[in-house]
Coordinates of C-alpha atoms in Angstrom, one line a residue:
E454 CA 75.4 146.4 155.6
N455 CA 78.7 147.1 153.8
V456 CA 78.1 145.0 150.7
S457 CA 79.5 146.5 147.4
F458 CA 79.4 145.5 143.8
E459 CA 83.0 146.7 143.7
T460 CA 84.3 144.1 146.1
A461 CA 85.8 141.8 143.4
S462 CA 87.7 144.7 141.8
K463 CA 89.0 146.0 145.1
L464 CA 90.3 142.5 146.0
K465 CA 91.9 142.3 142.6
A466 CA 93.5 145.7 143.0
A467 CA 94.8 144.7 146.4
G468 CA 96.3 141.5 145.0
I469 CA 94.1 139.3 147.2
P470 CA 93.2 136.0 145.5
F471 CA 89.4 135.5 145.1
A472 CA 87.0 133.5 143.1
L473 CA 83.3 133.8 142.5
Q474 CA 81.1 130.8 143.3
T475 CA 77.6 129.6 143.3
G476 CA 75.5 127.2 145.2
Y477 CA 73.5 124.2 144.0
E478 CA 69.9 123.2 144.4
A479 CA 68.6 120.3 142.5
Y480 CA 65.5 122.2 141.3
V481 CA 67.4 125.3 140.0
P482 CA 70.8 125.1 138.2
K483 CA 72.8 128.0 139.5
S484 CA 75.2 128.4 136.5
R485 CA 73.3 131.5 135.2
V486 CA 73.7 133.0 138.7
L487 CA 77.4 132.5 138.5
L488 CA 77.6 134.1 135.1
W489 CA 75.4 137.0 136.3
E490 CA 77.7 137.6 139.3
A491 CA 80.8 137.6 137.1
A492 CA 79.0 140.1 134.8
I493 CA 78.2 142.4 137.8
A494 CA 81.9 142.2 138.8
A495 CA 82.9 143.1 135.2
A496 CA 80.5 146.0 135.3
N497 CA 82.0 147.3 138.5
G498 CA 85.7 147.4 138.0
L499 CA 86.9 144.0 136.7
T500 CA 87.8 143.5 133.1
F501 CA 86.0 140.8 131.1
D502 CA 89.2 138.6 131.3
Q503 CA 89.5 139.1 135.1
A504 CA 85.8 138.3 135.6
L505 CA 86.2 135.1 133.5
A506 CA 89.3 134.1 135.4
S507 CA 87.4 134.5 138.7
I508 CA 85.2 131.6 137.7
T509 CA 87.8 129.5 135.9
I510 CA 91.6 129.6 136.5
D511 CA 91.6 131.7 139.6
A512 CA 89.1 129.4 141.3
A513 CA 91.2 126.4 140.2
K514 CA 94.3 128.1 141.7
I515 CA 92.6 128.7 145.1
L516 CA 91.5 125.0 145.1
G517 CA 95.0 123.8 144.1
I518 CA 93.7 122.1 141.0
D519 CA 95.0 124.5 138.4
K520 CA 97.5 122.0 136.9
R521 CA 94.4 119.9 135.8
V522 CA 91.6 122.4 135.2
G523 CA 90.8 126.1 134.9
S524 CA 92.2 126.9 131.5
L525 CA 92.6 125.4 128.1
E526 CA 96.0 124.0 127.7
P527 CA 97.5 120.7 126.4
G528 CA 97.3 118.0 129.0
K529 CA 94.5 119.6 131.0
D530 CA 90.8 118.5 131.2
G531 CA 89.2 120.6 128.5
D532 CA 85.4 120.6 129.1
L533 CA 83.7 123.4 127.2
A534 CA 80.4 125.3 127.3
M535 CA 79.7 127.1 124.0
F536 CA 77.4 130.2 123.9
D537 CA 75.6 132.1 121.2
G538 CA 76.8 135.4 122.5
D539 CA 78.6 137.0 125.5
P540 CA 78.5 134.4 128.3
F541 CA 77.9 137.3 130.8
E542 CA 74.8 138.5 129.0
Y543 CA 71.8 137.1 130.7
T544 CA 69.9 136.5 127.4
T545 CA 72.8 134.4 125.9
H546 CA 72.1 130.7 125.6
C547 CA 74.4 127.7 126.0
T548 CA 74.4 126.1 122.6
G549 CA 76.6 123.1 123.3
V550 CA 78.8 121.2 125.8
V551 CA 82.0 119.3 125.1
I552 CA 83.3 116.9 127.8
D553 CA 86.4 114.8 127.4
G554 CA 86.5 115.8 123.7
K555 CA 83.0 114.6 122.9
V556 CA 80.0 116.7 122.2
V557 CA 77.5 115.7 124.9
S558 CA 74.9 118.3 124.1
S559 CA 74.1 120.5 121.2
E560 CA 70.7 121.7 122.3
K561 CA 70.2 125.4 122.9
R562 CA 69.4 126.0 126.5

C-alpha cells in the first residue's frame, strides 16, 4: 500500500544502511532484476554511485564481509562482470566474467 520507488533514496538521506537484493530461482537468473532495481533507485533519487554501492560495498558492509568483498581493492576477492554499456540499462549485455583473476566467460549474454 505504501510502496515507493523513492524508498532507497529516503533511507540514504536518513543515514539508514540498506542494500538491494534479489532472489534466486534455478530456471531464471535474477541478476538482471537486481540491476533493474538499482536502476529504478537511481532514477528515483540515488546517484549512480549510490545505486551501485547498494548492490556491492553497502551489501557487503551489512553482511560484515566488506574486508573481503564489495569493492575493488588490493587483497580483496576481485571477481568482475564486464558490460557493453551502462549496467543499469536493461538492454546492456554482460560481455565477460573474471573470477580469481581468470576470464571464465567471454560470451555476450
